[in-house]
mmCIF file of C-alpha atoms and ligand atoms in Angstrom:
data_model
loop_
_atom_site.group_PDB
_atom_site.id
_atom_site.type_symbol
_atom_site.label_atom_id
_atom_site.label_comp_id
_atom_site.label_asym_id
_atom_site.label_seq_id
_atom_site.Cartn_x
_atom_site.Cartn_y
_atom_site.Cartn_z
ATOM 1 C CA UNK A 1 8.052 2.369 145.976
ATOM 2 C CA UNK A 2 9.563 3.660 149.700
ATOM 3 C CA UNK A 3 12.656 6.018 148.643
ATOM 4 C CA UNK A 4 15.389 4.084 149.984
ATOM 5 C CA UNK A 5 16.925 7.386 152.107
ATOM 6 C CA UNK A 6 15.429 9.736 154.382
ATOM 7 C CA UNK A 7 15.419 12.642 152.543
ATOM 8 C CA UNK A 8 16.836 15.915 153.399
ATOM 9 C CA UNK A 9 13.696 17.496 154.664
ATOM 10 C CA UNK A 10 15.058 21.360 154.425
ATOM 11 C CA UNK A 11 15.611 20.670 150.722
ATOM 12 C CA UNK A 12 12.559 18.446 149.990
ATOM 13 C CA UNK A 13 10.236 21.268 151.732
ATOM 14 C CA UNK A 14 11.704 24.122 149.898
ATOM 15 C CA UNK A 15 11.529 22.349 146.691
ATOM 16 C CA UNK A 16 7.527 21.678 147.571
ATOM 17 C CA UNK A 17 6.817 25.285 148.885
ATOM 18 C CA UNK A 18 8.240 26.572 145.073
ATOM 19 C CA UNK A 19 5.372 24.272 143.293
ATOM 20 C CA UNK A 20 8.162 21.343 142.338
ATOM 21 C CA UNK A 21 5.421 18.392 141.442
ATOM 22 C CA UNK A 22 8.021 15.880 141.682
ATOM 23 C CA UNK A 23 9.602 17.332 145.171
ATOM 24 C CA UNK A 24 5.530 17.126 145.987
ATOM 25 C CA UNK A 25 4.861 13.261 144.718
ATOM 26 C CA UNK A 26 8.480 12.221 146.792
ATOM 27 C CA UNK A 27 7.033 14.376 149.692
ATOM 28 C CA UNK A 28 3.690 12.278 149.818
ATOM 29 C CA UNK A 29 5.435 8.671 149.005
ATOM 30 C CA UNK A 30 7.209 9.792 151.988
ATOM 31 C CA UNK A 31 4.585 9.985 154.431
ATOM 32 C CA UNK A 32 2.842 6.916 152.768
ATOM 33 C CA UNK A 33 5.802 4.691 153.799
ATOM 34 C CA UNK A 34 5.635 2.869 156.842
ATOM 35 C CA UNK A 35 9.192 2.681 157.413
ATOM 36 C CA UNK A 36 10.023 4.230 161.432
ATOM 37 C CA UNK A 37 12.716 6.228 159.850
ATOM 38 C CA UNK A 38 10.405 7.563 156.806
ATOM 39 C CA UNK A 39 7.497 8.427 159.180
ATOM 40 C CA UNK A 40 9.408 10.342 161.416
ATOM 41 C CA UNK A 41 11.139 12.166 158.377
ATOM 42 C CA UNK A 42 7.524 12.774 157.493
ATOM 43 C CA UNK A 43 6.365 14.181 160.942
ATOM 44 C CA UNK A 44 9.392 16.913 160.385
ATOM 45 C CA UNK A 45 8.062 17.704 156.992
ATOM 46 C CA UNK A 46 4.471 18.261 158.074
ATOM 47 C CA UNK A 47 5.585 20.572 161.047
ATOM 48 C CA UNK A 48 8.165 22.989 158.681
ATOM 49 C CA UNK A 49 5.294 23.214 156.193
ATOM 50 C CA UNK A 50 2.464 24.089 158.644
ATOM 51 C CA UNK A 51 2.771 27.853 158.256
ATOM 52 C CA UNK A 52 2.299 27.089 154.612
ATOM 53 C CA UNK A 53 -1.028 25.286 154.685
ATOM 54 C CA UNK A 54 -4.801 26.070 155.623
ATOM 55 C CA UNK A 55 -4.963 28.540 152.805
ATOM 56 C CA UNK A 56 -6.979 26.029 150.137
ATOM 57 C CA UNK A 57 -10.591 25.571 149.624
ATOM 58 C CA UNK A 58 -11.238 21.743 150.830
ATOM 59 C CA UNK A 59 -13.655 20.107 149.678
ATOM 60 C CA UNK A 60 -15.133 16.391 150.240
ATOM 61 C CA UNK A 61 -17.033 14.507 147.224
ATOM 62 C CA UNK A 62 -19.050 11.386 148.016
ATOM 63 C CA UNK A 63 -21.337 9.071 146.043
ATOM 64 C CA UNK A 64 -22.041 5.525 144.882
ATOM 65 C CA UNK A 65 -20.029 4.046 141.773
ATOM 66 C CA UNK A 66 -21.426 5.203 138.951
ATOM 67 C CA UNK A 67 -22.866 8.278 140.708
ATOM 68 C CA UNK A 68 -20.609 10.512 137.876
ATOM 69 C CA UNK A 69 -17.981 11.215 140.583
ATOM 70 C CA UNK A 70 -14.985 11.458 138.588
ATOM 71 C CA UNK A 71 -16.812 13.217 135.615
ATOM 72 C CA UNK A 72 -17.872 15.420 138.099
ATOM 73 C CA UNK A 73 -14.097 16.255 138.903
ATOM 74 C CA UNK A 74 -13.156 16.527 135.701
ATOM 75 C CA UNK A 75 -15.936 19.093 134.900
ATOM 76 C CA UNK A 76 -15.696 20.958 137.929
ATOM 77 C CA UNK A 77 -11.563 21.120 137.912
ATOM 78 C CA UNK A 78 -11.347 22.386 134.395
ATOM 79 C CA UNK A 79 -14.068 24.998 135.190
ATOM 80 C CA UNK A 80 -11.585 26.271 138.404
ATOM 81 C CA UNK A 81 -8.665 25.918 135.907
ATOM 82 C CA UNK A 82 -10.120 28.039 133.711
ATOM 83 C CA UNK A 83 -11.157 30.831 136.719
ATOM 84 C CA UNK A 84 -7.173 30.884 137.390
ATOM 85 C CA UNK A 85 -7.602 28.316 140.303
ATOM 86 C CA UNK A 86 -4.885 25.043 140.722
ATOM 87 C CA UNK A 87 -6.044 22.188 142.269
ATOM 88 C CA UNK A 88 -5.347 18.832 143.801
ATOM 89 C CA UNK A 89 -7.717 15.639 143.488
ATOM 90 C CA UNK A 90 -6.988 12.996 146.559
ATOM 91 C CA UNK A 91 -8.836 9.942 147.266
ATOM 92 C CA UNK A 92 -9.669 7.773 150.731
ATOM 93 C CA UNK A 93 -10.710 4.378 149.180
ATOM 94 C CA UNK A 94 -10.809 1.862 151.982
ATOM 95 C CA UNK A 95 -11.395 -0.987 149.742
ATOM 96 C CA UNK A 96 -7.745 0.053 148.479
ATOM 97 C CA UNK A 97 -5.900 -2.079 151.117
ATOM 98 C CA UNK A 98 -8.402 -4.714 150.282
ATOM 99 C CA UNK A 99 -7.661 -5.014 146.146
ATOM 100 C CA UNK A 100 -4.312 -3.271 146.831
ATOM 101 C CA UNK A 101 -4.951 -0.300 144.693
ATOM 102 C CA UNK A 102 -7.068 1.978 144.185
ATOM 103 C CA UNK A 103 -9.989 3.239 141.465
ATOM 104 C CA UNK A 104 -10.511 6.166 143.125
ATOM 105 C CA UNK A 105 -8.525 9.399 141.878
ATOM 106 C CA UNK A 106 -7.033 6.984 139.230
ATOM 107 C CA UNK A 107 -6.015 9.515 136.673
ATOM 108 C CA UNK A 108 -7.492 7.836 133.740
ATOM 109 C CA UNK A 109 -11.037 8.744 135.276
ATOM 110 C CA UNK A 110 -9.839 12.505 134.999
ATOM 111 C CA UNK A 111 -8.616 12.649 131.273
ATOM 112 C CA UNK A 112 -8.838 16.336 130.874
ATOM 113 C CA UNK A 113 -7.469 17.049 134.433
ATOM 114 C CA UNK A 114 -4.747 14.539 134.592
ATOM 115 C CA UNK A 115 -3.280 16.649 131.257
ATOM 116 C CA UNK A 116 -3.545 20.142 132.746
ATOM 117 C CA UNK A 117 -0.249 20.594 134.723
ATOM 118 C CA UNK A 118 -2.899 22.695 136.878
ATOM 119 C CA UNK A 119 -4.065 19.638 138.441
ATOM 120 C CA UNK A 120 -2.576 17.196 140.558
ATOM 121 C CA UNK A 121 -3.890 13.808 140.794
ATOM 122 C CA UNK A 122 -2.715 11.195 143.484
ATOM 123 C CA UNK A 123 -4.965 7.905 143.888
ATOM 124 C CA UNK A 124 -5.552 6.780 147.502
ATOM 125 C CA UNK A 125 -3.060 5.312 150.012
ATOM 126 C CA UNK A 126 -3.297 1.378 149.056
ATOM 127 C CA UNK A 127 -2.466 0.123 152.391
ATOM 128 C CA UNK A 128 -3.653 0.488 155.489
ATOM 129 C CA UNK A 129 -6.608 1.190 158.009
ATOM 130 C CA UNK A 130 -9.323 3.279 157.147
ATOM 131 C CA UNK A 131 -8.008 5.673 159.452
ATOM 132 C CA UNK A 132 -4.516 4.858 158.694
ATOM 133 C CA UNK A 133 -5.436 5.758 155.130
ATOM 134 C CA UNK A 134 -7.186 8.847 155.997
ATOM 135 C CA UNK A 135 -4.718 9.910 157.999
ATOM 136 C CA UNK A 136 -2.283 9.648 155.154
ATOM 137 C CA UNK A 137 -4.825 11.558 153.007
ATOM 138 C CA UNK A 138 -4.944 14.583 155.407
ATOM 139 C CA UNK A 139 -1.427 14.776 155.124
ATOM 140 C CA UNK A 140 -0.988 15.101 151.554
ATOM 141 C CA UNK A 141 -3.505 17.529 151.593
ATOM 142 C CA UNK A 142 -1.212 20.091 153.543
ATOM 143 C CA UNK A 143 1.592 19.503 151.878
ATOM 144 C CA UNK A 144 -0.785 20.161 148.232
ATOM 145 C CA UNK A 145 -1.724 23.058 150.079
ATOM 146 C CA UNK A 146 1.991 24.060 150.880
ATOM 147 C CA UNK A 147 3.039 23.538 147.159
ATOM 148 C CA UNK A 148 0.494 26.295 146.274
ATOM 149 C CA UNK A 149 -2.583 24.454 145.319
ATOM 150 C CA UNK A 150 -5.445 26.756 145.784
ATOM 151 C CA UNK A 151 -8.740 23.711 146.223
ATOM 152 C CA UNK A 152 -8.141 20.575 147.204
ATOM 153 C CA UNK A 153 -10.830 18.005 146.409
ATOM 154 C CA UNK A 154 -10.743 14.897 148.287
ATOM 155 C CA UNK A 155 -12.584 11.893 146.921
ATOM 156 C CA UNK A 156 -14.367 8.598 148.149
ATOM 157 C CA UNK A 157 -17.155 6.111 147.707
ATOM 158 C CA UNK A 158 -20.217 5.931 149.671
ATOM 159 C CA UNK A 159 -19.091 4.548 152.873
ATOM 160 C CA UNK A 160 -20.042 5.304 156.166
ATOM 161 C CA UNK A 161 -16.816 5.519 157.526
ATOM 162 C CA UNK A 162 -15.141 7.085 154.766
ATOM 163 C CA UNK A 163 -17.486 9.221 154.448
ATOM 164 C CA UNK A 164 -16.973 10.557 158.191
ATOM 165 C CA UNK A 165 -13.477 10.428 157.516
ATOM 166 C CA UNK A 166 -13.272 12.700 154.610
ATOM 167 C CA UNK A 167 -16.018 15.507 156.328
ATOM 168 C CA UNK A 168 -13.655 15.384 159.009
ATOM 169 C CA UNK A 169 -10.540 17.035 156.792
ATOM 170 C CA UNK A 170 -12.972 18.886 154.505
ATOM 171 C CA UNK A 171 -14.535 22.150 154.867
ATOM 172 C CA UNK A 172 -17.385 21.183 152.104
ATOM 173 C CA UNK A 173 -19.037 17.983 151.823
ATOM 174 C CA UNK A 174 -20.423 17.458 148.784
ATOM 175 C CA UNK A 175 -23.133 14.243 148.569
ATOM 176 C CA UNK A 176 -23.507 13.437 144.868
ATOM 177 C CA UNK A 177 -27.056 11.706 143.874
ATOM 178 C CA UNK A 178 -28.538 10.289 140.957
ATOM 179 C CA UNK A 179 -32.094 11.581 139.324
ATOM 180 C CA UNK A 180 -35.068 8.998 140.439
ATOM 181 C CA UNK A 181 -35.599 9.074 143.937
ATOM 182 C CA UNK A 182 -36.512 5.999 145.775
ATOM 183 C CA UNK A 183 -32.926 4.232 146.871
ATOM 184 C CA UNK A 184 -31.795 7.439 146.867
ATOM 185 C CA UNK A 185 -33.625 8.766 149.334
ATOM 186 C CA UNK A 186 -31.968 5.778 151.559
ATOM 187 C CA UNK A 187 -28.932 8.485 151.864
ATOM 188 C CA UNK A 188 -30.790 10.625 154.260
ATOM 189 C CA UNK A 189 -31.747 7.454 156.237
ATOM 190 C CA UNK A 190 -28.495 6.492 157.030
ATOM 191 C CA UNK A 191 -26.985 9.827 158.452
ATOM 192 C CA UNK A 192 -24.872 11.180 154.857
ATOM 193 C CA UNK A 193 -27.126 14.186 155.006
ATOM 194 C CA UNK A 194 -26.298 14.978 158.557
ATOM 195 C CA UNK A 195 -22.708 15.519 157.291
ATOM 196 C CA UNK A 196 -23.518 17.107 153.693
ATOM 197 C CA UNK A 197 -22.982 20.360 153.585
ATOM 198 C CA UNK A 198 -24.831 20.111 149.857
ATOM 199 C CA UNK A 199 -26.819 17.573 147.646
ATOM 200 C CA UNK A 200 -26.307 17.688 143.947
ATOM 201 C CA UNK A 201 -28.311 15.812 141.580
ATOM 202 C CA UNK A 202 -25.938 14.581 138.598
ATOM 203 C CA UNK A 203 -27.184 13.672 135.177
ATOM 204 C CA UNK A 204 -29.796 16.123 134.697
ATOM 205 C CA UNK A 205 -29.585 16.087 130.869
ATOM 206 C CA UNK A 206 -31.711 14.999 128.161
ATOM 207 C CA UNK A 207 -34.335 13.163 129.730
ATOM 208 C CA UNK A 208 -33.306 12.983 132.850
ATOM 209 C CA UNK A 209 -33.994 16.245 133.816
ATOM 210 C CA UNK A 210 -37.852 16.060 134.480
ATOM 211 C CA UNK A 211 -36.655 13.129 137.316
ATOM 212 C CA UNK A 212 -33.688 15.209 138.707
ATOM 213 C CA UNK A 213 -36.399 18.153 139.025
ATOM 214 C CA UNK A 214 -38.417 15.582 141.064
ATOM 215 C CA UNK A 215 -35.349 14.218 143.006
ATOM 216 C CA UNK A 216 -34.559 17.650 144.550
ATOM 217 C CA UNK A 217 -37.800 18.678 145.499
ATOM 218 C CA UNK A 218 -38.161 15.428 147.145
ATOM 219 C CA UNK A 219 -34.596 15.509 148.443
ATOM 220 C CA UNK A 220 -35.619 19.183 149.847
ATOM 221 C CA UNK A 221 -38.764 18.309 151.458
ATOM 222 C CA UNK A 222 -36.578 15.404 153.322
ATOM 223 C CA UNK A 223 -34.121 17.855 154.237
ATOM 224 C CA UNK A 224 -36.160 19.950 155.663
ATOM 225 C CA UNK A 225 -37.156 17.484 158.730
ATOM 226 C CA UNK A 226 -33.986 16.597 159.197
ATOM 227 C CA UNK A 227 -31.590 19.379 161.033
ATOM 228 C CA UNK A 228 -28.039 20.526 159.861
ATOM 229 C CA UNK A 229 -24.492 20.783 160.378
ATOM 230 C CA UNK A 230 -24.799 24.301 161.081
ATOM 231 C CA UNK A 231 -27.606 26.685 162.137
ATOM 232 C CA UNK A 232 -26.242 29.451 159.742
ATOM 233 C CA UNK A 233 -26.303 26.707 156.823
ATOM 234 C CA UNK A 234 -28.974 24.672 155.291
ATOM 235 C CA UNK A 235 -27.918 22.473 152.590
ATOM 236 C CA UNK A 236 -29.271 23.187 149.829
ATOM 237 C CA UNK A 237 -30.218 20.949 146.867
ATOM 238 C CA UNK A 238 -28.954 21.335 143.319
ATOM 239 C CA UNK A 239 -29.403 19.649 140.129
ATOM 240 C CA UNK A 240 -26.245 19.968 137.212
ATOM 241 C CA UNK A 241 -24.769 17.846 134.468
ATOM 242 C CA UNK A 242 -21.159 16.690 134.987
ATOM 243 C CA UNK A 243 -21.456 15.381 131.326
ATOM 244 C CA UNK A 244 -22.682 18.902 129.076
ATOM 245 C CA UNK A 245 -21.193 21.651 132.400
ATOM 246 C CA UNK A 246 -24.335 22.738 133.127
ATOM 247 C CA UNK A 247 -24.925 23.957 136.692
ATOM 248 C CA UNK A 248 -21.606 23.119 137.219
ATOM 249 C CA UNK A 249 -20.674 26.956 137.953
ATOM 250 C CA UNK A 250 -24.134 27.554 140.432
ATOM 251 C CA UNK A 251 -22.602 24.640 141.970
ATOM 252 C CA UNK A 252 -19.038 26.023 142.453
ATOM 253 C CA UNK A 253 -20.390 29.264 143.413
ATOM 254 C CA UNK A 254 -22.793 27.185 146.810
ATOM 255 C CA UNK A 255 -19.476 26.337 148.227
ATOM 256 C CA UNK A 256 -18.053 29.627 147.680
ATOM 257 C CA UNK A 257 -20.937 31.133 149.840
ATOM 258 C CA UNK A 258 -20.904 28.159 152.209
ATOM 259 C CA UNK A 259 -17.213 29.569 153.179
ATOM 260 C CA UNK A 260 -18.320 33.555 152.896
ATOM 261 C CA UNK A 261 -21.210 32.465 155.126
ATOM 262 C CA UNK A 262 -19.133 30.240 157.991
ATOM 263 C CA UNK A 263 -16.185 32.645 157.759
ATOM 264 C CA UNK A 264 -18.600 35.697 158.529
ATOM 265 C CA UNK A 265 -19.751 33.654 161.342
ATOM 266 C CA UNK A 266 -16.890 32.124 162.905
ATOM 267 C CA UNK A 267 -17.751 28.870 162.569
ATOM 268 C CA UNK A 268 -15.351 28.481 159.122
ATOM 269 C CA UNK A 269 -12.548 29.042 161.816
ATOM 270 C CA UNK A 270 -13.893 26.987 164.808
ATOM 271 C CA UNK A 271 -14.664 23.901 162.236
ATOM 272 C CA UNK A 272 -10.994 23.654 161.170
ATOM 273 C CA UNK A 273 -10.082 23.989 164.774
ATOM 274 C CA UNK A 274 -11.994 21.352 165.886
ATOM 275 C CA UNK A 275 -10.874 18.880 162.964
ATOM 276 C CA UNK A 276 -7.142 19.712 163.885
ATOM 277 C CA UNK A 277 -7.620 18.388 167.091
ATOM 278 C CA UNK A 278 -9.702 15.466 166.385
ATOM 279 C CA UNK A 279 -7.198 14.328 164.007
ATOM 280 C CA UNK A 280 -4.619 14.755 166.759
ATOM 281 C CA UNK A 281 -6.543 12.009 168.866
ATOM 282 C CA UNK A 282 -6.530 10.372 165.419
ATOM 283 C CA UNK A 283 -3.015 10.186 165.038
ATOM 284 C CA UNK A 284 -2.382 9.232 168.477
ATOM 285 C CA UNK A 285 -4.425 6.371 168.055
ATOM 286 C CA UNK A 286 -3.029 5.206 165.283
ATOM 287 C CA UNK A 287 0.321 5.265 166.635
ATOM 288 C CA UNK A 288 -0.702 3.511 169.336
ATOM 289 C CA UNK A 289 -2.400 0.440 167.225
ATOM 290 C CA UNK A 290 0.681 0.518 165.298
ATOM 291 C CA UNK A 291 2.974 0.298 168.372
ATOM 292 C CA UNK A 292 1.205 -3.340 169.083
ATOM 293 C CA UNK A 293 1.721 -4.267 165.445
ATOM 294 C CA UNK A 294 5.261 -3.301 165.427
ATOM 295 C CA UNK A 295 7.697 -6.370 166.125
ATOM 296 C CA UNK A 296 6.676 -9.859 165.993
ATOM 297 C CA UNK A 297 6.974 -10.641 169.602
ATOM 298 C CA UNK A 298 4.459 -8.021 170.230
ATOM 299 C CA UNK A 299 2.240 -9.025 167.732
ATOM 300 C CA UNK A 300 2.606 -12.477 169.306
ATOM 301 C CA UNK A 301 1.691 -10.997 172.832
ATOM 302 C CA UNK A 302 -1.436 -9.742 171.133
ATOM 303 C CA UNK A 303 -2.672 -12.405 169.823
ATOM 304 C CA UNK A 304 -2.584 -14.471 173.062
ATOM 305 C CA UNK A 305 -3.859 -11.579 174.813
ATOM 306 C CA UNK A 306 -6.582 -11.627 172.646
ATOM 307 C CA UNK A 307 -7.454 -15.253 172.695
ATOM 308 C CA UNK A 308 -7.034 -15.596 176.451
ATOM 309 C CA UNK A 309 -9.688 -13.020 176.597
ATOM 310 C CA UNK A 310 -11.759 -14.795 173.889
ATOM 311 C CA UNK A 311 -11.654 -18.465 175.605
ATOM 312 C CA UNK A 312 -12.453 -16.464 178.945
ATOM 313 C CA UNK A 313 -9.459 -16.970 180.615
ATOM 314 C CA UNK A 314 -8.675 -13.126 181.293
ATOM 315 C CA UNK A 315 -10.813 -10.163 182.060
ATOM 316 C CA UNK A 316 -10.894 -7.858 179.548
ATOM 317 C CA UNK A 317 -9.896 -5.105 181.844
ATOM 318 C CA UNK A 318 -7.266 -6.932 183.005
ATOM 319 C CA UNK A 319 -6.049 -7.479 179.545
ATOM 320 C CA UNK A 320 -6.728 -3.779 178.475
ATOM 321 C CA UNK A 321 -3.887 -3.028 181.316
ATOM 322 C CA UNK A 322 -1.605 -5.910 179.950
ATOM 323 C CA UNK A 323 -1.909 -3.672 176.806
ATOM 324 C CA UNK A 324 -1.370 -0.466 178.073
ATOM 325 C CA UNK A 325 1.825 -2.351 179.796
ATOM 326 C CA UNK A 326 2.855 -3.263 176.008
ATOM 327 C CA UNK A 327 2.695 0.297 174.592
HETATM 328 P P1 GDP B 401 -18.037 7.390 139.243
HETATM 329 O O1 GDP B 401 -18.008 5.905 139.329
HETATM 330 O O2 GDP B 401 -18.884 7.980 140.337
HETATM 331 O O3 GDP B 401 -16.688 8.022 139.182
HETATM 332 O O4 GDP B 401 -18.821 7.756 137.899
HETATM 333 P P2 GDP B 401 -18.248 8.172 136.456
HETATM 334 O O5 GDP B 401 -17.819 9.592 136.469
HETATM 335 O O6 GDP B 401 -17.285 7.160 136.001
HETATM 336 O O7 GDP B 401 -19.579 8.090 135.588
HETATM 337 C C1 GDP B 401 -20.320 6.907 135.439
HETATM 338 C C2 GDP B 401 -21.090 6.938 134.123
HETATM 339 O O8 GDP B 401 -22.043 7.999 134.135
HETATM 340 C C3 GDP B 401 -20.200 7.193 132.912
HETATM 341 O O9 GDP B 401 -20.652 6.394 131.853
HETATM 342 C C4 GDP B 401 -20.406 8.658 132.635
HETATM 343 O O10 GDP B 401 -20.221 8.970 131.272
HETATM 344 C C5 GDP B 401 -21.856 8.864 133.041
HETATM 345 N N1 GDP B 401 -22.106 10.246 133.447
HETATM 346 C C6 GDP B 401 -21.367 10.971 134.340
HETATM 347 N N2 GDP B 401 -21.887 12.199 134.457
HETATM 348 C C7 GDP B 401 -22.952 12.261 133.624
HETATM 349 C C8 GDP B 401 -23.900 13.297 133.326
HETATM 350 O O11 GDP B 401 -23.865 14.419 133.810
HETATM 351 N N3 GDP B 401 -24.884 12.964 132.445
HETATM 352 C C9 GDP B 401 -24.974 11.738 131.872
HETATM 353 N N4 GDP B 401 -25.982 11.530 131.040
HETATM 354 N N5 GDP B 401 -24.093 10.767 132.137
HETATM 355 C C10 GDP B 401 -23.095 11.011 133.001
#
């Protein structure tokens, strides 16, 4: 899949700053590869097309299988088509490196989208850390911002980590719940709703609606003991229906005032600055985990590193610094 050349990196980012998809899909196989040469080529590209990024809408989407995620996508991206807005779907699926691909931000999940040549659709990294994978994510979402896209949603499953992951690059995180409370409820236990910046209750159609009603009001009362992200924003609680639309454009228009709200603030500005650094540290330690992964004689003085500290033989400390020696 790797292109077997370092591109030319003047060409390849002038090609993605006019809106070429296929200079864009090259661009993010690029920075996917794990080839020295590639990611270094892919560090370059990243830095020319900084000035050209920042400008999108980003938003997170999180919720268990079956939650209506990708129908969800599909009805919310045609509704932005349709208001004159482009957008790019990305995934962080840590199971991905697991099965070695991945469902999420498969384009057959997305019929409608995947045909509009509005969209752009581009599944998870398949290999990798979680925050290897993330990091990869973040990346293609500047360059989709640099080849014009104007909201960038980035998907994943309900995961702890992932779910950190993906608040960290968004500036929306939106939780996605199902009507009937109960399990669901188990959400705010384990910390998602310190991170959502919104709950919305899918599937209120048809029957369901009484129960969704029920959900939010008990999802609000929760809420309400709990405290936010942000002083200046409480998340509110919404019910819609990724299947028939409705709601979907009350839902669209929450993270619109989310951003006129934290923008009038400061905060909009101060949260991006924040993640830029964090991912920074990010990166850093990523290249450093990779450094001790690199060659096999490394690898090898790892692993006996490692056991020597697991029999007991050495301190960790003392290995820590045999480490440090390594990098
Ligand atoms: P994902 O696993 O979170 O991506 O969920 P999907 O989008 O694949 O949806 C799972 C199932 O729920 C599918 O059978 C959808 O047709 C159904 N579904 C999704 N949204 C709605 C909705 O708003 N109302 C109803 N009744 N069903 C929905």
């Amino acid at each position: 899949m790797a292109p077997p050349k370092v591109p030319d990196i003047k060409a390849l980012a002038r090609e993605l700053r006019a809106g070429d998809r296929a200079a864009l899909a090259r661009a993010i196989t690029l920075i996917e590869s794990r080839r020295a040469d590639h990611q270094a080529a892919a560090r370059d590209l990243v830095q020319a097309l900084l000035p050209s990024t920042g400008k999108a809408i980003r938003v997170g989407i999180t919720g268990s299988p079956g939650v209506g995620k990708s129908t969800t996508i599909d009805a919310l991206g045609m509704y932005l088509i349709e208001h004159g807005q482009r957008l790019a779907v990305l995934a962080v699926d840590p199971s991905s490196a697991r099965t070695g691909g991945s469902i999420l931000g498969d384009k057959t999940r997305m019929a409608r989208l995947a045909a509009s040549e509005h969209a752009y659709i581009r599944p998870s990294p398949a290999s990798g850390t979680l925050g290897g994978v993330a990091a990869k994510t973040r990346e293609a979402m500047l360059l989709c911002e640099a080849a014009g896209f104007d909201v960038i949603l980035v998907e994943t499953v309900g995961i702890g980590q992932s779910e950190t992951a993906v608040a960290d690059m968004t500036d929306f995180f939106l939780a996605l719940m199902l009507p009937g409370a109960g399990d669901e409820l188990q959400g705010i236990k384990k910390g998602l709703v310190e991170i959502a910046d919104m709950i919305a209750i899918n599937k209120a159609d048809g029957d369901n609606v009484k129960s969704a009603n029920r959900a939010a009001a008990d999802y609000r009362s929760a809420l309400h003991l709990l405290s936010s992200r942000s002083e200046r924003w409480h998340p509110p609680v919404v019910t819609y229906s990724a299947l028939t639309g409705a709601g979907i454009a009350e839902l669209w228009q929450k993270i619109l005032d989310h951003r006129t709200a934290m923008t009038a603030s400061g905060d909009f500005a101060a949260r991006r600055r924040e993640q830029q650094v964090k991912w920074m540290w990010s990166m850093l330690e990523q290249r450093m985990l990779a450094r001790l992964r690199a060659d096999a004689s490394t690898r090898a003085r790892v692993k006996k590193i490692e056991s020597d500290v697991a029999d007991g033989r050495l301190a960790p400390a003392v290995a820590a610094g045999q480490m440090m020696e390594l990098l």
